[in-house]
């Protein structure tokens, strides 16, 4: 027996119906903000992903050599591919350029619920705008997408990596020490952060203060800490403008400031944000994004870039956990010929109904009426049409309501109006 590779999944028609429903809903929100959809290849040159992160990233991705000896990688995310596309072909487009995408990603992760080796992202990038309003709108877009698909309980956290870096400098943390600290801060392991800081030569008072600021959601405390550093003050003031717009104009007020957002990828700078679904437990992060730098690294003319990606699979898990009722797949009409002489007429009627947009199936296995009705039920059929010789002689068929079991003789010419009326 063959099995799906570890960390990958098959999807049934019911699951695909859910996925397509969520995808369509997300697309509507992306387009309502003026974003245009793009697509990039599933694999890229490996270098695209090592350029910023270095060779250590190779541990986490699916890389391979093709028959021509080229080093390639299945994309672990889409930001680098989108910026590659931008630098290659889209630099002349009017700014801001707002692009969205759906795509499968591949990471050599340890699989568990909500963490897969092949998963889907829904994301976007905005190129050429770094005003507070551009960032506020970006965060609102991510938040609205998740709300519009039907999620009830999500939390939004917003941070800033420049302020975080300033904090490291201010208490005198070395580069190596910082590398060790980032994953600990990301996981909120503050006791370990304290130990690493003290081992790295930071005095206890400063270490305590640092941990306090990293955990605070009080902007005034952060202000006090950064005092007069010009660039940090500017970053904080922009952050305040973003928060003001979110609350007052975009009507999103359940956010938290969270300086401990450090993000796993190496290209971020400045604004960062994450949206979680607490109901999912360990793998609760639904969305991550922020401002980043890749354009100049890829040889383009410098321009600001920001974006986010939503974990599509986790969004579905969260909707399921909140018991969201997805629309079920259904058949409008199931046609049952009572004998083989009725097959041609049945197909003809089925085809006419499909032309009118009615979802129509007919019995392909020449089963009896009883078994066919059972199958029609399993396909959530609303109506059944039973076609027999006596009825057909009178240009009529039997229309059955699958819920009530009521049956009536109707003229073939009336089928469409009867169904549409329903
Ligand atoms: P990321 O945080 O690495 O960011 O991934 C975004 C989202 O993808 C996560 O929040 C999570 O929901 C989902 N995700 C990540 N890994 C897995 C996995 N193994 N299984 C299932 N879901 C997963 C990025 O990828 C950035 N490119 C986002 C971005 C766009 N930043 C700027 N623009």
XYZ file of C-alpha atoms and ligand atoms in Angstrom:
455
model
C 0.000 0.000 0.000
C 1.210 3.479 -0.839
C 0.672 6.334 1.577
C 0.820 10.111 1.201
C 4.307 11.465 2.002
C 4.811 12.563 5.612
C 3.377 16.010 6.308
C 1.189 16.113 3.160
C -2.562 15.587 2.806
C -5.274 14.517 0.357
C -8.527 16.480 0.312
C -12.000 14.982 -0.174
C -14.706 16.744 -2.238
C -16.287 18.020 1.010
C -12.936 19.434 2.170
C -12.269 20.974 -1.230
C -15.683 22.617 -1.126
C -14.706 24.245 2.190
C -11.318 25.297 0.843
C -12.767 26.825 -2.321
C -15.407 28.619 -0.282
C -12.732 30.160 1.980
C -10.502 30.980 -0.995
C -13.306 32.800 -2.854
C -14.210 34.711 0.285
C -10.582 35.774 0.836
C -10.238 36.811 -2.824
C -13.247 39.091 -2.480
C -11.606 40.897 0.451
C -8.223 41.196 -1.290
C -9.853 42.687 -4.385
C -12.019 45.039 -2.295
C -8.746 46.660 -1.161
C -7.544 47.009 -4.764
C -5.061 44.110 -4.784
C -4.505 42.138 -8.011
C -3.850 38.395 -8.086
C -0.563 36.974 -9.338
C 1.003 33.539 -9.605
C 4.638 32.467 -9.489
C 6.224 29.017 -10.034
C 6.121 26.290 -7.379
C 9.910 25.978 -7.551
C 12.577 28.668 -7.760
C 16.348 28.811 -7.888
C 17.617 27.816 -4.442
C 19.684 30.996 -4.256
C 16.530 33.111 -4.040
C 15.947 31.770 -0.544
C 19.568 31.572 0.644
C 20.418 35.131 -0.536
C 19.082 36.723 2.660
C 19.013 33.856 5.120
C 22.288 32.113 4.273
C 22.850 28.395 3.755
C 21.374 27.415 7.129
C 17.865 27.843 5.653
C 18.542 24.834 3.374
C 17.938 22.597 6.416
C 14.333 23.771 6.432
C 13.487 23.578 2.743
C 13.015 21.012 -0.004
C 15.932 21.551 -2.357
C 17.035 19.434 -5.289
C 19.120 19.465 -8.451
C 17.380 19.045 -11.789
C 18.704 17.029 -14.724
C 20.614 20.101 -15.926
C 22.393 20.355 -12.579
C 20.511 23.523 -11.501
C 20.026 23.924 -7.766
C 16.316 24.464 -7.154
C 13.942 24.617 -4.195
C 10.225 24.110 -3.662
C 9.169 27.535 -2.362
C 8.930 27.706 1.462
C 7.021 31.014 1.159
C 6.086 33.516 -1.529
C 7.563 36.870 -0.523
C 10.986 36.238 -2.086
C 9.389 34.862 -5.303
C 7.032 37.870 -5.567
C 9.897 40.338 -5.115
C 11.953 38.384 -7.674
C 9.000 38.731 -10.081
C 8.703 42.448 -9.266
C 12.397 43.169 -9.871
C 12.402 41.081 -13.071
C 9.240 42.419 -14.721
C 7.094 44.808 -12.702
C 9.353 47.674 -11.631
C 7.785 50.081 -14.124
C 4.231 49.520 -12.829
C 2.517 52.500 -11.135
C 3.025 52.642 -7.352
C 1.864 51.474 -4.965
C 1.771 48.057 -6.552
C -0.578 45.787 -4.596
C -0.332 42.071 -5.312
C -1.992 39.046 -3.738
C -1.500 35.323 -4.165
C -2.600 31.871 -3.133
C 0.038 29.187 -3.306
C 1.289 25.940 -1.875
C 4.492 26.155 0.190
C 6.877 23.457 1.324
C 8.887 23.357 4.535
C 10.869 20.506 6.014
C 9.060 21.003 9.348
C 8.249 18.413 11.981
C 4.614 17.659 11.093
C 1.830 17.973 13.668
C -1.698 19.335 13.698
C -1.590 22.681 11.889
C 2.027 22.192 10.803
C 2.556 20.460 7.475
C 5.316 19.908 4.963
C 3.037 21.078 2.169
C 0.611 23.838 3.097
C -1.211 26.716 1.493
C -0.692 30.427 2.026
C -2.911 33.355 1.090
C -0.782 36.452 1.102
C -0.031 39.848 -0.363
C 2.739 42.389 -0.843
C 2.466 46.149 -1.162
C 5.386 47.714 -3.048
C 6.244 51.416 -3.046
C 4.335 52.725 -0.010
C 5.468 53.053 3.603
C 3.124 55.678 5.018
C 1.342 54.889 8.302
C -1.903 54.686 6.295
C -0.392 52.081 3.944
C 0.621 49.976 6.948
C -2.657 50.501 8.788
C -4.551 49.385 5.694
C -2.300 46.350 5.299
C -2.988 45.211 8.858
C -6.712 45.912 8.412
C -6.728 43.826 5.231
C -5.278 40.804 7.059
C -7.696 41.268 9.937
C -10.728 41.775 7.667
C -9.900 38.694 5.588
C -9.960 36.518 8.701
C -13.106 38.173 10.046
C -14.901 38.009 6.680
C -14.305 34.262 6.335
C -16.273 33.918 9.556
C -13.724 33.656 12.386
C -15.002 34.990 15.692
C -12.042 34.912 18.020
C -8.738 36.243 16.687
C -6.060 38.371 18.315
C -3.878 40.943 16.602
C -0.378 41.767 17.876
C 1.742 44.581 16.489
C 5.438 45.270 17.065
C 8.417 47.012 15.533
C 11.810 45.413 14.919
C 13.700 48.717 14.721
C 12.550 49.580 18.231
C 13.450 46.068 19.342
C 16.937 46.427 17.826
C 17.358 49.788 19.517
C 16.507 48.105 22.810
C 19.212 45.491 22.246
C 21.755 48.224 21.512
C 20.690 50.314 24.486
C 21.313 47.575 27.027
C 24.518 46.500 25.270
C 23.636 43.092 23.817
C 26.248 41.627 21.456
C 25.351 40.308 17.970
C 25.889 36.674 19.004
C 23.879 37.121 22.169
C 21.046 38.648 20.115
C 20.989 35.614 17.824
C 20.548 33.407 20.863
C 17.870 35.668 22.340
C 15.548 36.057 19.343
C 14.089 32.512 19.312
C 13.643 32.678 23.114
C 11.817 36.001 22.887
C 9.721 34.613 20.034
C 8.602 31.762 22.284
C 8.128 34.083 25.300
C 10.703 32.102 27.310
C 11.635 35.076 29.474
C 13.426 33.202 32.263
C 15.862 31.888 29.670
C 16.113 35.387 28.152
C 17.122 36.698 31.575
C 19.826 34.047 31.974
C 21.257 34.660 28.490
C 21.294 38.438 29.082
C 23.127 38.089 32.413
C 25.564 35.524 30.979
C 26.191 37.991 28.144
C 27.325 40.659 30.613
C 24.124 42.722 30.934
C 23.531 43.789 34.541
C 20.458 42.506 36.396
C 18.698 45.846 36.520
C 18.952 46.363 32.767
C 17.965 42.765 32.092
C 14.834 43.175 34.222
C 13.938 46.450 32.517
C 14.481 44.931 29.061
C 12.211 41.979 29.825
C 9.592 44.312 31.233
C 9.554 46.480 28.092
C 9.523 43.476 25.760
C 6.420 42.200 27.510
C 4.571 45.468 27.928
C 1.620 46.567 25.846
C 1.875 50.076 27.301
C 3.249 52.477 24.707
C 4.225 55.100 27.322
C 6.550 52.647 29.022
C 8.288 52.071 25.685
C 8.460 55.851 25.149
C 10.155 56.319 28.521
C 12.662 53.640 27.658
C 13.720 54.991 24.266
C 13.738 58.620 25.492
C 15.437 60.840 22.913
C 16.897 58.412 20.390
C 15.808 60.109 17.142
C 15.217 57.103 14.966
C 13.492 55.018 17.664
C 11.263 57.994 18.548
C 10.283 58.323 14.883
C 9.504 54.601 14.639
C 7.374 54.761 17.751
C 5.537 57.847 16.542
C 4.748 56.084 13.224
C 3.550 53.063 15.176
C 1.236 55.328 17.151
C -0.161 56.798 13.911
C -0.836 53.292 12.585
C -2.616 52.314 15.793
C -4.642 55.526 15.730
C -5.849 54.871 12.166
C -6.639 51.248 12.991
C -8.774 52.262 15.900
C -10.442 55.415 14.668
C -10.827 54.947 10.932
C -10.549 51.216 10.316
C -12.561 50.378 13.435
C -10.219 47.682 14.676
C -9.507 48.154 18.344
C -8.736 44.778 19.803
C -5.006 44.875 19.059
C -2.056 44.651 21.422
C 1.373 46.171 21.159
C 3.825 43.318 21.398
C 7.528 44.081 21.117
C 8.369 40.392 21.458
C 7.215 39.704 17.888
C 10.516 38.953 16.200
C 9.313 36.873 13.177
C 11.214 33.858 11.957
C 12.323 35.138 8.551
C 15.448 37.264 8.163
C 14.173 39.973 5.829
C 11.937 41.965 8.192
C 12.663 45.471 9.476
C 10.373 47.990 11.165
C 6.679 47.123 11.457
C 5.785 43.485 12.220
C 2.442 41.939 13.110
C 0.832 38.597 13.788
C -2.732 37.355 14.080
C -3.523 34.308 16.202
C -6.504 32.037 16.713
C -6.107 31.090 20.407
C -8.511 28.156 19.941
C -5.789 26.331 17.964
C -3.342 26.047 20.889
C 0.292 25.434 19.913
C -0.001 26.202 16.179
C -2.228 29.199 16.683
C -0.504 31.701 14.428
C -2.789 32.332 11.462
C -0.995 35.268 9.911
C 2.415 36.912 9.993
C 3.751 39.930 8.176
C 5.420 43.298 8.215
C 7.813 45.595 6.377
C 10.939 44.054 4.876
C 13.906 44.586 2.573
C 14.544 42.364 -0.431
C 14.278 44.566 -3.529
C 17.823 45.928 -3.461
C 19.255 42.519 -2.534
C 17.621 41.167 -5.706
C 19.097 43.983 -7.793
C 16.072 46.303 -7.978
C 15.779 50.047 -7.355
C 15.197 50.566 -3.669
C 11.540 50.953 -2.718
C 9.617 50.126 0.463
C 7.888 46.743 0.682
C 5.544 45.138 3.190
C 3.103 42.259 3.232
C 1.701 39.306 5.097
C 0.745 35.682 4.628
C -2.166 33.825 6.126
C -1.877 30.104 6.791
C -4.825 28.861 4.760
C -4.950 25.396 6.356
C -4.877 26.814 9.871
C -7.691 29.205 8.970
C -9.847 26.192 8.048
C -8.814 24.384 11.251
C -9.805 27.459 13.277
C -13.180 27.724 11.499
C -13.805 24.035 12.198
C -12.805 24.498 15.851
C -15.267 27.402 16.116
C -17.886 25.121 14.524
C -18.437 27.382 11.577
C -21.141 25.972 9.317
C -19.716 25.775 5.834
C -22.119 25.562 2.894
C -22.492 21.862 2.045
C -22.008 20.427 -1.421
C -25.401 19.727 -2.938
C -27.167 18.485 -6.043
C -30.282 20.369 -7.171
C -31.864 17.504 -9.078
C -31.241 13.773 -9.305
C -32.852 12.083 -12.306
C -33.870 8.438 -12.137
C -34.917 6.559 -15.287
C -37.105 3.617 -14.189
C -35.839 1.372 -17.022
C -33.187 1.407 -19.736
C -35.599 2.759 -22.369
C -35.889 5.957 -20.330
C -32.126 6.652 -20.319
C -31.952 8.775 -23.471
C -34.810 11.044 -22.418
C -33.304 11.317 -18.909
C -29.962 12.473 -20.293
C -31.711 14.952 -22.556
C -33.612 16.472 -19.624
C -30.454 16.500 -17.456
C -28.544 18.349 -20.139
C -31.291 20.969 -20.567
C -31.331 21.623 -16.835
C -27.523 21.947 -16.641
C -27.676 24.497 -19.443
C -29.911 26.554 -17.172
C -27.423 26.331 -14.305
C -29.218 23.593 -12.346
C -26.816 21.110 -10.700
C -28.105 17.878 -12.185
C -27.061 14.265 -11.857
C -28.673 11.161 -13.188
C -28.405 7.523 -12.269
C -25.431 6.042 -14.127
C -25.696 2.552 -12.640
C -29.202 1.516 -13.752
C -30.221 0.934 -10.137
C -33.809 0.606 -8.977
C -35.705 3.704 -7.794
C -35.220 2.889 -4.092
C -31.435 2.609 -4.291
C -31.187 5.654 -6.517
C -33.155 7.737 -4.017
C -30.795 6.612 -1.270
C -27.790 7.719 -3.327
C -29.546 11.021 -4.173
C -29.959 11.585 -0.445
C -26.258 10.986 0.171
C -25.537 13.711 -2.415
C -27.786 16.194 -0.578
C -30.143 16.294 -3.515
C -33.075 18.707 -3.163
C -35.311 17.076 -5.764
C -35.534 13.830 -7.671
C -37.176 13.378 -11.056
C -38.447 9.888 -11.778
C -38.977 9.161 -15.439
C -41.239 6.216 -16.342
C -42.988 5.103 -19.592
C -46.570 5.901 -18.532
C -45.694 9.414 -17.389
C -43.568 10.009 -20.470
C -46.492 9.137 -22.734
C -48.244 12.160 -21.217
C -45.077 14.301 -21.616
C -44.789 14.235 -17.844
C -42.405 13.098 -15.092
C -42.666 12.604 -11.317
C -41.030 15.345 -9.250
C -40.120 14.308 -5.720
C -39.186 16.639 -2.889
C -36.310 14.807 -1.181
C -36.942 16.394 2.210
C -40.700 15.810 2.547
C -41.053 12.830 0.190
C -43.970 14.600 -1.554
C -44.370 13.583 -5.193
C -46.278 15.262 -8.009
C -46.814 14.627 -11.688
C -45.595 17.590 -13.736
C -45.245 18.391 -17.430
C -41.700 18.168 -18.797
C -42.056 21.765 -20.004
C -42.696 22.852 -16.405
C -39.654 21.188 -14.790
C -37.450 24.259 -14.870
C -40.029 26.672 -13.482
C -40.981 24.214 -10.702
C -37.350 23.797 -9.678
C -36.498 27.483 -9.920
C -39.601 28.420 -7.937
C -38.394 26.149 -5.216
P 5.340 32.945 8.019
O 4.992 33.479 9.359
O 6.536 32.090 7.908
O 5.469 34.214 7.072
O 4.107 32.151 7.446
C 2.825 32.734 7.374
C 1.788 31.780 7.899
O 1.856 30.527 7.211
C 1.963 31.384 9.367
O 1.429 32.369 10.213
C 1.194 30.090 9.446
O -0.204 30.329 9.612
C 1.413 29.487 8.065
N 2.432 28.409 8.129
C 3.759 28.544 8.229
N 4.370 27.337 8.275
C 3.377 26.414 8.188
C 3.339 24.983 8.166
N 4.463 24.248 8.212
N 2.132 24.372 8.095
C 0.990 25.099 8.027
N 0.960 26.436 8.028
C 2.139 27.095 8.109
C 5.761 34.149 5.738
O 5.783 33.132 5.091
C 6.027 35.507 5.098
N 6.353 35.284 3.665
C 4.835 36.410 5.261
C 5.033 37.742 4.620
C 4.545 38.174 3.437
N 5.761 38.728 5.124
C 5.751 39.749 4.293
N 5.028 39.398 3.248
